[in-house]
Coordinates of C-alpha atoms in Angstrom, one line a residue:
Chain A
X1 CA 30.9 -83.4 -59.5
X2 CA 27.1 -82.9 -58.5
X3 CA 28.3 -81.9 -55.2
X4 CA 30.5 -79.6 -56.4
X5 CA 27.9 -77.9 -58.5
X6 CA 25.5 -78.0 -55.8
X7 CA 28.0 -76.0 -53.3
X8 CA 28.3 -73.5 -56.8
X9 CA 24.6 -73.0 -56.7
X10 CA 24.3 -72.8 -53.0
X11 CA 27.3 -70.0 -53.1
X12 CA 25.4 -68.2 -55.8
X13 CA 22.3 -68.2 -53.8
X14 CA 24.0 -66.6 -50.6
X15 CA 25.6 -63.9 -52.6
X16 CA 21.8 -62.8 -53.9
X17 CA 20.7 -63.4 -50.5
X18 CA 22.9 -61.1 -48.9
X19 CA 22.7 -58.4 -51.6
X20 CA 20.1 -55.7 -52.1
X21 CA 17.0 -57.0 -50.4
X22 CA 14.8 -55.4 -53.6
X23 CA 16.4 -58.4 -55.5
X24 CA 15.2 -61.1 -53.6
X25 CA 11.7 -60.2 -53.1
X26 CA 11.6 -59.6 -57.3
X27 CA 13.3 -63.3 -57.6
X28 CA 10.6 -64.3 -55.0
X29 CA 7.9 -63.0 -56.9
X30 CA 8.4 -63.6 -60.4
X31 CA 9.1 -67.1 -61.4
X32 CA 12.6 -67.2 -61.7
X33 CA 14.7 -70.4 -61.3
X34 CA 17.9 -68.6 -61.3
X35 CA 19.7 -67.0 -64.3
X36 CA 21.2 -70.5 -65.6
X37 CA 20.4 -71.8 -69.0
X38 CA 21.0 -75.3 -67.6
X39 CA 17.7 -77.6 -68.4
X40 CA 17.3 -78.3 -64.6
X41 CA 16.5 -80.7 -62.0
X42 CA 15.5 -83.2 -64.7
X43 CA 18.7 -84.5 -66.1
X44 CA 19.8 -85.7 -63.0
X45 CA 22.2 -88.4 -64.8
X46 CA 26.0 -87.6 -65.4
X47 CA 27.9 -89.2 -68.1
X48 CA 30.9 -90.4 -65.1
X49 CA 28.3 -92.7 -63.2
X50 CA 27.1 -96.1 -64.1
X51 CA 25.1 -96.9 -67.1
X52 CA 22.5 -98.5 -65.2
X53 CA 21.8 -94.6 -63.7
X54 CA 21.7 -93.3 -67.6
X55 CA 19.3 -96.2 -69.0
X56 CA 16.6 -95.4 -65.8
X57 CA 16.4 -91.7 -66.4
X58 CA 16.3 -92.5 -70.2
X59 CA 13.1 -94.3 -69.4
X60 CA 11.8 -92.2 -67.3
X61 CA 12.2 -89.2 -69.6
X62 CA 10.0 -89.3 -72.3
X63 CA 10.4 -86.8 -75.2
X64 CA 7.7 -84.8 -76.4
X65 CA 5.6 -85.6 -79.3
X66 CA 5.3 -83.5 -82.6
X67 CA 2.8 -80.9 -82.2
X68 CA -0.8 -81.1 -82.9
X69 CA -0.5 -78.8 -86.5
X70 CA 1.4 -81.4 -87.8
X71 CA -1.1 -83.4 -88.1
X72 CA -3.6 -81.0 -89.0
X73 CA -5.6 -81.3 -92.6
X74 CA -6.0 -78.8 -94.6
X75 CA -10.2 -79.2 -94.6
X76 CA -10.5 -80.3 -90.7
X77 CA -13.5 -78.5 -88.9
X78 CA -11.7 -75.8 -86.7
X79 CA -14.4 -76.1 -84.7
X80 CA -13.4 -79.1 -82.9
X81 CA -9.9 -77.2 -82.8
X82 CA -11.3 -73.9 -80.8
X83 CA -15.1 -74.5 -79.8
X84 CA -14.7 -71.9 -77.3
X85 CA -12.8 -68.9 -76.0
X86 CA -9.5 -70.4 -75.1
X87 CA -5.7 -68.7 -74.7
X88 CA -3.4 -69.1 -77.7
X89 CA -2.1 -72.1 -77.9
X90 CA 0.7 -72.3 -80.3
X91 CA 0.8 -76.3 -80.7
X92 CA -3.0 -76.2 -81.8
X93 CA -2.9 -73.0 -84.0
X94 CA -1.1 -74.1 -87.5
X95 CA -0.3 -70.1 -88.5
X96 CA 3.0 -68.8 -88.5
X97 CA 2.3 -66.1 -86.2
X98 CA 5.1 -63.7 -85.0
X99 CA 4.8 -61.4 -82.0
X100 CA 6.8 -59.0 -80.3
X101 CA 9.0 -56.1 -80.7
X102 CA 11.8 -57.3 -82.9
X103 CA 15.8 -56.6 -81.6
X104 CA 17.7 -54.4 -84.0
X105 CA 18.5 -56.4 -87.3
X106 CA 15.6 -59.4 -86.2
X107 CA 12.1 -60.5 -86.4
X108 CA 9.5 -60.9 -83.7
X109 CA 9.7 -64.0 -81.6
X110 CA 8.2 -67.0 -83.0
X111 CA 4.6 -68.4 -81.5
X112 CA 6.2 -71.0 -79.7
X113 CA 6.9 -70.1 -75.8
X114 CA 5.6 -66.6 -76.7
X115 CA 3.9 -65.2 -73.6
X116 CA 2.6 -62.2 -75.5
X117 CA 0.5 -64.2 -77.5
X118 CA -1.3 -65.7 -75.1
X119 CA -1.8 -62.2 -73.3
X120 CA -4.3 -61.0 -75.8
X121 CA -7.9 -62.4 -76.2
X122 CA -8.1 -63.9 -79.4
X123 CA -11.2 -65.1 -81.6
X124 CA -10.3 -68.0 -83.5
X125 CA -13.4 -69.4 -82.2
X126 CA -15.0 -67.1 -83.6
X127 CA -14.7 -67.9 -87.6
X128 CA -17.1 -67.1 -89.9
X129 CA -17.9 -70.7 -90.1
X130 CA -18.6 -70.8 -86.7
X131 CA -21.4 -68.0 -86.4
X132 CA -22.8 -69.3 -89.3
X133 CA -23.3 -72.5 -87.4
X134 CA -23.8 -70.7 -83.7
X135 CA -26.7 -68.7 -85.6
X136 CA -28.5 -71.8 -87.4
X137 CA -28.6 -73.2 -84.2
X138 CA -30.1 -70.4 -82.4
X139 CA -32.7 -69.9 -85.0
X140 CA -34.7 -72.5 -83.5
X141 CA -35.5 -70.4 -80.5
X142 CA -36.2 -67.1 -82.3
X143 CA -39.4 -65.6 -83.6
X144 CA -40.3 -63.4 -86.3
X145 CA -40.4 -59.5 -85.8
X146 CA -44.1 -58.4 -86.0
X147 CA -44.2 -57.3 -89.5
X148 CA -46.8 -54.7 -88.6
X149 CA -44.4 -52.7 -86.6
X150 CA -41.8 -52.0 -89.2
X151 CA -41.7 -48.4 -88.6
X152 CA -40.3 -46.5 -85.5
X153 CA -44.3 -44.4 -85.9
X154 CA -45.6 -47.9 -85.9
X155 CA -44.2 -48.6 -82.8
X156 CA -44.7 -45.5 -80.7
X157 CA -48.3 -45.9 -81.7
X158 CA -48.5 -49.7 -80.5
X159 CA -46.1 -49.3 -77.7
X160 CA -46.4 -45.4 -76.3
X161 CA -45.0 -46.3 -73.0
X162 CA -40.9 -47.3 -72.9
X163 CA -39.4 -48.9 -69.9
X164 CA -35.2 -48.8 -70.4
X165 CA -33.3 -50.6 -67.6
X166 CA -29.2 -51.7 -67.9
X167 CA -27.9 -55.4 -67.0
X168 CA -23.9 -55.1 -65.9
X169 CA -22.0 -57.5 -66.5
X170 CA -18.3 -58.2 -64.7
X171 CA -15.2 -59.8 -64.4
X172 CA -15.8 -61.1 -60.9
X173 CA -17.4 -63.5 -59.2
X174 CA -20.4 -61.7 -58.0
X175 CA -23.8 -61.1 -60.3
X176 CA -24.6 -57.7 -58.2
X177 CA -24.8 -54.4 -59.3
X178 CA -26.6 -51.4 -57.5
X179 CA -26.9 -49.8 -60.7
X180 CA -28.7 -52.4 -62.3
X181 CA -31.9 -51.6 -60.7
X182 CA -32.4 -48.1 -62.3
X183 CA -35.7 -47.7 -64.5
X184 CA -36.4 -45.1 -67.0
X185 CA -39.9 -44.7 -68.2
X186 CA -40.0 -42.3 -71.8
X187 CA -43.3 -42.0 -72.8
X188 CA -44.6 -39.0 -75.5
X189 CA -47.2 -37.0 -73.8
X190 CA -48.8 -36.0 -77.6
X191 CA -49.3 -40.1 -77.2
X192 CA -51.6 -39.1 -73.6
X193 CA -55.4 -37.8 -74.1
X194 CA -54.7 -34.7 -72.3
X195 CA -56.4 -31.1 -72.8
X196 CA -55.2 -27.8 -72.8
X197 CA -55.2 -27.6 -69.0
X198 CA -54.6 -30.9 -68.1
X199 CA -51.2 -30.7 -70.6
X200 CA -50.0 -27.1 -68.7
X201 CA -50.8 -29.0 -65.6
X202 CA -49.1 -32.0 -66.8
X203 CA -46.0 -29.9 -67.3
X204 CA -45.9 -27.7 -64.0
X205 CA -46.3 -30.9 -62.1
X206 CA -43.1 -32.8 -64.0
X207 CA -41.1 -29.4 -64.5
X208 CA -37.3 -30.3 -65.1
X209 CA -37.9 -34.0 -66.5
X210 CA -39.9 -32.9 -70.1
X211 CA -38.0 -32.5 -73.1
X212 CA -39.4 -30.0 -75.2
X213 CA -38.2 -30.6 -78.7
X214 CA -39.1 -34.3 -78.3
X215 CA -42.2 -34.2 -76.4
X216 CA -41.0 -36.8 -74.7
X217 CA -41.6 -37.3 -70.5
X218 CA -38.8 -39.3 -68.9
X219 CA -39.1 -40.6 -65.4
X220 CA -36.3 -41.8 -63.5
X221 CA -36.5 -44.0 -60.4
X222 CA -34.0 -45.6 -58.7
X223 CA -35.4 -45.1 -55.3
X224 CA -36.1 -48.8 -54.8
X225 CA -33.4 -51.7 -54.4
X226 CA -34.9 -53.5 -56.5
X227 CA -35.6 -53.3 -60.5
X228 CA -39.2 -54.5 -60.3
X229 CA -39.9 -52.4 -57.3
X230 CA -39.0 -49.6 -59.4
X231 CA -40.5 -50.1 -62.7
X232 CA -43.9 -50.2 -60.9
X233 CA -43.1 -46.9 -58.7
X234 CA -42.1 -45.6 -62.3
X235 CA -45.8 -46.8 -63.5
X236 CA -47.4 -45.5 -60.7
X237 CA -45.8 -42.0 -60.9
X238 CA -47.5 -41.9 -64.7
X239 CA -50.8 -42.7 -63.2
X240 CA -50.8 -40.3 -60.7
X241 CA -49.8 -37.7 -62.8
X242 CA -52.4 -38.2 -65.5
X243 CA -55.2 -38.1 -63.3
X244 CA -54.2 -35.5 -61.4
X245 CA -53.2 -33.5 -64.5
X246 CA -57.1 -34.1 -65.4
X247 CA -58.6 -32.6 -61.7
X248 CA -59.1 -29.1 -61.6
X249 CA -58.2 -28.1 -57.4
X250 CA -59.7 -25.0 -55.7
X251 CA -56.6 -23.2 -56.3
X252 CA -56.2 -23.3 -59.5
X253 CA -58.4 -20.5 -60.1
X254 CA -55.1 -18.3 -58.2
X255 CA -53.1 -18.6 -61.0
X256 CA -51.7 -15.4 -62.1
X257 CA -50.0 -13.8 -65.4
X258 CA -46.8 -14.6 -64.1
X259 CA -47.4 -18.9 -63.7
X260 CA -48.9 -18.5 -67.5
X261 CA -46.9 -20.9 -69.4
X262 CA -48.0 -19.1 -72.7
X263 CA -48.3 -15.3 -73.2
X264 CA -51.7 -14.2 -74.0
X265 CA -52.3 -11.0 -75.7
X266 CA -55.6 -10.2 -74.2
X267 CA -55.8 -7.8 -71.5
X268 CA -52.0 -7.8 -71.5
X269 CA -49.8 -4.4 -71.5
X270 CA -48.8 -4.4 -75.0
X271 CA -52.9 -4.8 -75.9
X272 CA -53.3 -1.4 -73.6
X273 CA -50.6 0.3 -74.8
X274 CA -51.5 -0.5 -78.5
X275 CA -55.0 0.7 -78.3
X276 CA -54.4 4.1 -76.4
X277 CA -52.0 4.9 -78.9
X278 CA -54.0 4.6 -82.1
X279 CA -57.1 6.0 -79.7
X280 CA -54.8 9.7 -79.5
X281 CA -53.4 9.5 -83.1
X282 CA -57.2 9.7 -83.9
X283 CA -56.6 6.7 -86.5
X284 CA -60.6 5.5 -86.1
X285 CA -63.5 7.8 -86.1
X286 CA -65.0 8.8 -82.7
X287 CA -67.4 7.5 -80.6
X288 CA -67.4 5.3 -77.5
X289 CA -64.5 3.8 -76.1
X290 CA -66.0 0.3 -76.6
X291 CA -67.0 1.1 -79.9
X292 CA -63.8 2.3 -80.8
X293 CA -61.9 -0.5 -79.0
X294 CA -63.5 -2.9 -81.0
X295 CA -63.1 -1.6 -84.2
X296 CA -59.6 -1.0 -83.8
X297 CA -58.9 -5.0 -82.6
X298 CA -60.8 -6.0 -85.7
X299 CA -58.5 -4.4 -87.7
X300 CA -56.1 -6.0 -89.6
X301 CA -52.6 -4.1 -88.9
X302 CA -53.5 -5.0 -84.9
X303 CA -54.2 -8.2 -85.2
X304 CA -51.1 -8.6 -87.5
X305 CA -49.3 -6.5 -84.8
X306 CA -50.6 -9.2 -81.9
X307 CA -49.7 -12.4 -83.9
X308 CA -46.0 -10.7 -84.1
X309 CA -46.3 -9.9 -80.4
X310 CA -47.2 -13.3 -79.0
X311 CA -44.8 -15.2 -81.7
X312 CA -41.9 -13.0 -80.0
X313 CA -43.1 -13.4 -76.8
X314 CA -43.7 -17.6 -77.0
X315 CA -41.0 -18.1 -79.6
X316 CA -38.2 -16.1 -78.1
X317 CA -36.3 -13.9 -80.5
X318 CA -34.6 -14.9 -84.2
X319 CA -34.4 -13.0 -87.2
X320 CA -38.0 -13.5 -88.5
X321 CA -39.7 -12.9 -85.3
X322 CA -38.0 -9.7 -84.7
X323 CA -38.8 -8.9 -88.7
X324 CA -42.5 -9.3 -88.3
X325 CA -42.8 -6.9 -85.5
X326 CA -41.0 -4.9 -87.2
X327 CA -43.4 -4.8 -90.1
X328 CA -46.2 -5.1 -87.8
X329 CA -45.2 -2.3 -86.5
X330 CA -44.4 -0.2 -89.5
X331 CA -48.0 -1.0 -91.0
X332 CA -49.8 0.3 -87.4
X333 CA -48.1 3.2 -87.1
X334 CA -48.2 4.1 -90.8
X335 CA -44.6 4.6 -91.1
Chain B
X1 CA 44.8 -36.6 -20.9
X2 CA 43.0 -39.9 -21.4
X3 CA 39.9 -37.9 -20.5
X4 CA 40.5 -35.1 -23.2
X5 CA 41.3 -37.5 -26.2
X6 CA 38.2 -39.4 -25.4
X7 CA 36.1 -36.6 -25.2
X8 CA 37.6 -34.8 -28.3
X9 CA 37.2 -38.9 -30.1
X10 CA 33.6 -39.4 -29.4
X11 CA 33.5 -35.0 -30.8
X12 CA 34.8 -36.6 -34.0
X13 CA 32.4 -39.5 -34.1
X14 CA 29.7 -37.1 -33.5
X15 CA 30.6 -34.9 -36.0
X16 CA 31.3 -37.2 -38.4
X17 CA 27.6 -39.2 -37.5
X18 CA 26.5 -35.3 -38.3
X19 CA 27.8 -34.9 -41.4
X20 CA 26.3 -38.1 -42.6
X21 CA 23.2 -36.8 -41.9
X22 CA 22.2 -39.2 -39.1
X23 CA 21.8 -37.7 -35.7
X24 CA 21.6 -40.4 -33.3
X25 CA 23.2 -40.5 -29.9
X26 CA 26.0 -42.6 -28.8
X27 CA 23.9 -45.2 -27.0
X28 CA 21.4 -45.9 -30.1
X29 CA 18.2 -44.8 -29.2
X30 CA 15.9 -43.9 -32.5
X31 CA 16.6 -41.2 -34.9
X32 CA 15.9 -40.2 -38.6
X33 CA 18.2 -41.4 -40.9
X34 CA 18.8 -39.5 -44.0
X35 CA 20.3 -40.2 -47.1
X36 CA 21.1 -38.6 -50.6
X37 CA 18.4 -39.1 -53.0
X38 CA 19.3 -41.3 -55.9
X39 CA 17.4 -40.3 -58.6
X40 CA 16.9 -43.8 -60.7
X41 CA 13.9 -45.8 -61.8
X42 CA 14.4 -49.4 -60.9
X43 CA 11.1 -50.9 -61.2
X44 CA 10.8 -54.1 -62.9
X45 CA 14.1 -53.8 -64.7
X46 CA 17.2 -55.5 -65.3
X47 CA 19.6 -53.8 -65.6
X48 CA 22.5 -54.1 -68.1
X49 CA 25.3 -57.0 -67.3
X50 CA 27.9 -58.3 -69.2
X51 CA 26.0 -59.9 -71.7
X52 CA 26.0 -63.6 -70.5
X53 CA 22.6 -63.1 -68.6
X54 CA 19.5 -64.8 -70.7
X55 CA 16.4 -62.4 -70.2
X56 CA 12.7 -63.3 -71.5
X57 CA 10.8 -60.8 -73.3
X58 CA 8.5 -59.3 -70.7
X59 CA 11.8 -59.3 -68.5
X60 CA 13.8 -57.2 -71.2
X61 CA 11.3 -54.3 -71.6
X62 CA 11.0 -52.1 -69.0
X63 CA 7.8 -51.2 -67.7
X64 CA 6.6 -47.3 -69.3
X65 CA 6.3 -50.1 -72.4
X66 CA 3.3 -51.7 -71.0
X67 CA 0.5 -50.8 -73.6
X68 CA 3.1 -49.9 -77.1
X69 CA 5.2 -53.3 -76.9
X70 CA 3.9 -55.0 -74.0
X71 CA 0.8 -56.4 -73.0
X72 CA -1.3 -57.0 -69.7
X73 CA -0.1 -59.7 -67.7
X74 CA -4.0 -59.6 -65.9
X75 CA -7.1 -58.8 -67.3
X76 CA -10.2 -58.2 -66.1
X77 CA -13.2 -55.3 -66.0
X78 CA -12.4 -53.8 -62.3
X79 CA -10.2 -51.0 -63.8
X80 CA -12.8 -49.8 -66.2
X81 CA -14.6 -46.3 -65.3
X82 CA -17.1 -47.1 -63.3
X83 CA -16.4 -50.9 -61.9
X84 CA -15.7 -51.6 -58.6
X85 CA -13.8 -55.2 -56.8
X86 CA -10.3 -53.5 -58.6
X87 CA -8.5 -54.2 -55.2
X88 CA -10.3 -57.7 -54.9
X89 CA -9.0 -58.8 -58.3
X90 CA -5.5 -57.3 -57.4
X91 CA -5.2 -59.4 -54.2
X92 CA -6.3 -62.5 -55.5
X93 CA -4.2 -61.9 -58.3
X94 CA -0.8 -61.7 -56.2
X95 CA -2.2 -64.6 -54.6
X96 CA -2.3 -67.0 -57.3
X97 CA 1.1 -66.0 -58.4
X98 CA 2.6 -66.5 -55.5
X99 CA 0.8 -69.9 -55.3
X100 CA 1.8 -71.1 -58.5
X101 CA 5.0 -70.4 -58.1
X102 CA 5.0 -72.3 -54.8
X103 CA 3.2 -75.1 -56.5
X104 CA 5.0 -75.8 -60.0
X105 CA 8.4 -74.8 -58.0
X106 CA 11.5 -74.3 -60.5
X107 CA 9.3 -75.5 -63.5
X108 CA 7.8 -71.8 -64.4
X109 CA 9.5 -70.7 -67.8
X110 CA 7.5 -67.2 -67.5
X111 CA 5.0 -65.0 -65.9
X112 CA 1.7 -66.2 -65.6
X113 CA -1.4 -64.8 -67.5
X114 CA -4.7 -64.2 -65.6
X115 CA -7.6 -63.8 -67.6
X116 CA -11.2 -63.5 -66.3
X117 CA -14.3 -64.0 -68.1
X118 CA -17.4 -63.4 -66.1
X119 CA -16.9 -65.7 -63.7
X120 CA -14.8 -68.1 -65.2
X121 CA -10.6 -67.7 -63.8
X122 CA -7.9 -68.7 -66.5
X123 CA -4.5 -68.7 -65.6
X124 CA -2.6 -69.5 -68.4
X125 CA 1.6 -70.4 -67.8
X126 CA 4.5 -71.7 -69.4
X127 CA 6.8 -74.2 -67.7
X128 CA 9.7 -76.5 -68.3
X129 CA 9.6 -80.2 -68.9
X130 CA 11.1 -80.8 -65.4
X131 CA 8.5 -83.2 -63.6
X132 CA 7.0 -86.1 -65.3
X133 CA 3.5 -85.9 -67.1
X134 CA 2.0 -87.5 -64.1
X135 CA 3.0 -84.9 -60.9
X136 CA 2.5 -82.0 -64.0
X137 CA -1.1 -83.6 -64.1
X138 CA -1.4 -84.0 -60.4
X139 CA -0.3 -80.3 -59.6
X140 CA -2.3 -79.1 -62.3
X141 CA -5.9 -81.2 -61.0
X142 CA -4.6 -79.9 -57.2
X143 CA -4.2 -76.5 -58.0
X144 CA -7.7 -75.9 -60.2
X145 CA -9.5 -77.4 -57.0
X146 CA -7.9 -75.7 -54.3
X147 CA -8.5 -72.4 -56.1
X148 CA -11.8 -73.0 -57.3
X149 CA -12.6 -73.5 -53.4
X150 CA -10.9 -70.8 -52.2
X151 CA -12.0 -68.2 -54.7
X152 CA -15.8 -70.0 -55.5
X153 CA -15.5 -69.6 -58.9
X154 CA -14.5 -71.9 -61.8
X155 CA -10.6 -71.8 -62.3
X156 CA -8.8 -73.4 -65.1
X157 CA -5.4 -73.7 -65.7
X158 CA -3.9 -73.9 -69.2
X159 CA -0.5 -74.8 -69.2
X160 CA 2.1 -74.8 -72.3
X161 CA 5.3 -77.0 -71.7
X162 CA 8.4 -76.6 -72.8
X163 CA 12.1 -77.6 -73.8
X164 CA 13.8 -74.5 -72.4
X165 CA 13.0 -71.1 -71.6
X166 CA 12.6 -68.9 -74.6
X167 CA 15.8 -66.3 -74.5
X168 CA 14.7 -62.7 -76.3
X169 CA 18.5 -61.1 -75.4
X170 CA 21.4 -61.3 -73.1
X171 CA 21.7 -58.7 -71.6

């Protein structure tokens, strides 16, 4: 009889063998012992041969005990169940727990044997109960918060100067990132002692890497392999800047209209232009062209006419920029 | 005459080796073979039978359900945006299959699960009650150490046994 099922199997084999070879690498690959529901190798024992045969295997096969949520209490300490990240195990986990697309007029397969299950990560170590206790453990290696920095002001006064780098962590065997040793440096220049020169100087030397609307200066290195190397280049960089912002070179004194950072109405075109006008519509008396220069700036349409000049010029152009000059300009010209 | 009929024979045989869409002369050398396109997906399906034919769930749904009713037989964080080691992972992926299913021969009820966590290399299968505890033990000890050597990393195995394989249809 066994020999006869053995020359069935081996008959079945040659037939996949010699079919489409797509077949046999797939039943290569994937785990398959054949398409019989047969138990297996195991129950080796026929009923037609001696009982001497049938009483070894029985001894040799042991059956498999009831499964650990059967003995489960109701109050046990899951803890001891799942005390860390583990795959599903369906003889330890007493839920009912269905999973998998059901067939037409059924319900998902049951937990036991379910491969699905065991795909997904799953957090049952992670219980409420568990935090709690992961946390009241921890606790004995934390400190307080300062409680004189409780405000974000509070801190950017204490701690100006804010060094930001990223830790990767992966699925793989190696710690090693090259990204890892980037550095970023924020710091807020209003938080530096700079003056009016040494800020415009400040900013011509950094250009691109100034935020305006947060006044905030970020520098970036990543030039170094690694992380320490370029935290202190990062902390270098900020001292070289700040004391060269505060030196005054020989060639500063070049610097025309066109580097100015902030339009100035003095001695500009609009100032010209503004004064010869009201000099030939013969608004002020006459008399010297200082004199009369004077007299006109101290009035109060110009100088309303320069503030809406220089806002327009420094501010770029909204709605109530371009109103004010327009009303500047109406009360100049007596319009 | 002999001559002719030959001659016209080995005209049909040509022809016909034409219209196939092979053209190779008579004495074999190397030529391109053609054939019709057959316009089917077969990956990772099996295909409809008579109904007699037990199939497990991640055998019964074909693969463009990977993601709605399916999950991920490997995980890991190579295939985010941005990671690198994908192909690593892949390889020693195939790898362990192949091994386990060397290794626990015949007892594998499904496909295995590889998980990795940092550094730490789960594989996670079902199998059969085939062996006895003690070779299951064995195997199980031989196969963590071999792999944790080869792949210098921690490797665990967690495996569920069962009965028989659980059946989701026949198809």
């Amino acid at each position: 009889m066994a020999s006869h099922t053995s020359k069935a199997f081996l008959s079945l084999g040659r037939i996949n063998v010699s079919g489409v070879g797509l077949q046999k690498s797939l039943s290569r690959a994937t785990y398959a012992t054949g398409v019989s529901t047969h138990t297996g190798g195991g129950n080796k024992g026929h009923p037609d041969r001696g009982g001497q045969r049938q009483g070894f295997i029985k001894k040799q096969r042991r059956t498999s005990g009831e499964p650990r949520t059967a003995k489960m209490a109701v109050d046990q300490d899951w803890m001891s169940v799942y005390p860390t990240a583990t795959p599903f195990r369906p003889s330890a986990v007493p839920l009912p727990v269905r999973m998998g697309y059901p067939m037409k007029g059924g319900v998902p397969p049951e937990k036991m044997g379910n491969l699905e299950l065991m795909k997904i990560p799953n957090f049952l170590h992670l219980t409420p109960v568990a935090i709690r206790k992961h946390c009241e453990a921890l606790k004995s290696f934390c400190t307080e918060w300062p409680s004189a920095l409780d405000t974000d002001a509070q801190c950017d006064e204490h701690f100006p100067v804010k060094v930001e780098s990223t830790d990767y962590l992966s699925a793989a065997p190696s710690l090693r990132n090259p990204s890892a040793r980037v550095v970023h440096l924020r710091v807020k220049l209003s938080s530096l002692n700079l003056d009016d020169h040494a800020r415009k100087k400040m900013l011509n030397l950094v250009g691109e890497r100034y935020c305006k609307d947060t006044d905030i200066l970020t520098i970036t290195a990543e030039r170094c392999p690694l992380r320490k190397q370029n935290h202190e280049y990062a902390m270098y960089l900020l001292t070289v800047l700040y004391h060269e912002s505060w030196k005054t070179e020989a060639w500063e004194a070049e610097k025309t209209v066109a580097d100015m950072e902030d339009y100035s109405w003095e001695e500009s075109p609009s100032q010209k232009n503004i004064l010869s006008m009201l000099i030939r519509m013969k608004v002020a008396g006459e008399g010297e062209e200082e004199e009369v220069r004077e007299q006109l700036l101290g009035r109060k349409e110009v100088q309303e006419y320069k503030n809406s000049v220089v806002r327009l010029r420094n501010e770029g152009e909204s709605e109530s920029t371009i109103l004010q000059y327009k009303e500047a300009v109406k009360k100049v010209l007596n319009l | 005459m002999a001559a002719a009929s030959l001659s016209t024979r080995s005209a049909m045989l040509l022809s016909a080796l034409a219209r196939s869409g092979s053209l190779c002369s008579p004495s074999g050398s190397r030529a391109l073979h053609v054939t019709a396109v057959c316009c089917k997906n077969h990956a990772a399906r099996v295909r409809v039978g008579k109904g007699d034919k037990p199939v497990t769930y991640d055998q019964a749904l074909p693969p463009h359900y990977i993601g709605h009713r399916k999950g991920w037989l490997s995980q890991h964080t190579s295939n985010l945006k941005g990671e690198g080691g994908a192909a690593e992972r892949t390889i020693e992926d195939v790898f362990i299959r192949r091994f386990m299913f060397g290794t626990f021969h015949g007892c594998l009820a499904n496909e295995i699960v590889i998980k990795r966590r940092g550094n730490l290399l789960t594989v996670c299968a079902l199998m059969l009650q085939r062996l006895p505890p003690m070779k299951f033990y064995f195997l199980i000890g031989y196969t963590e150490t071999l792999l944790s050597h080869l792949y210098k990393c921690p490797v665990k195995l967690e495996i569920q046994t069962l009965q028989h394989k659980t059946v989701y249809k026949y198809l």
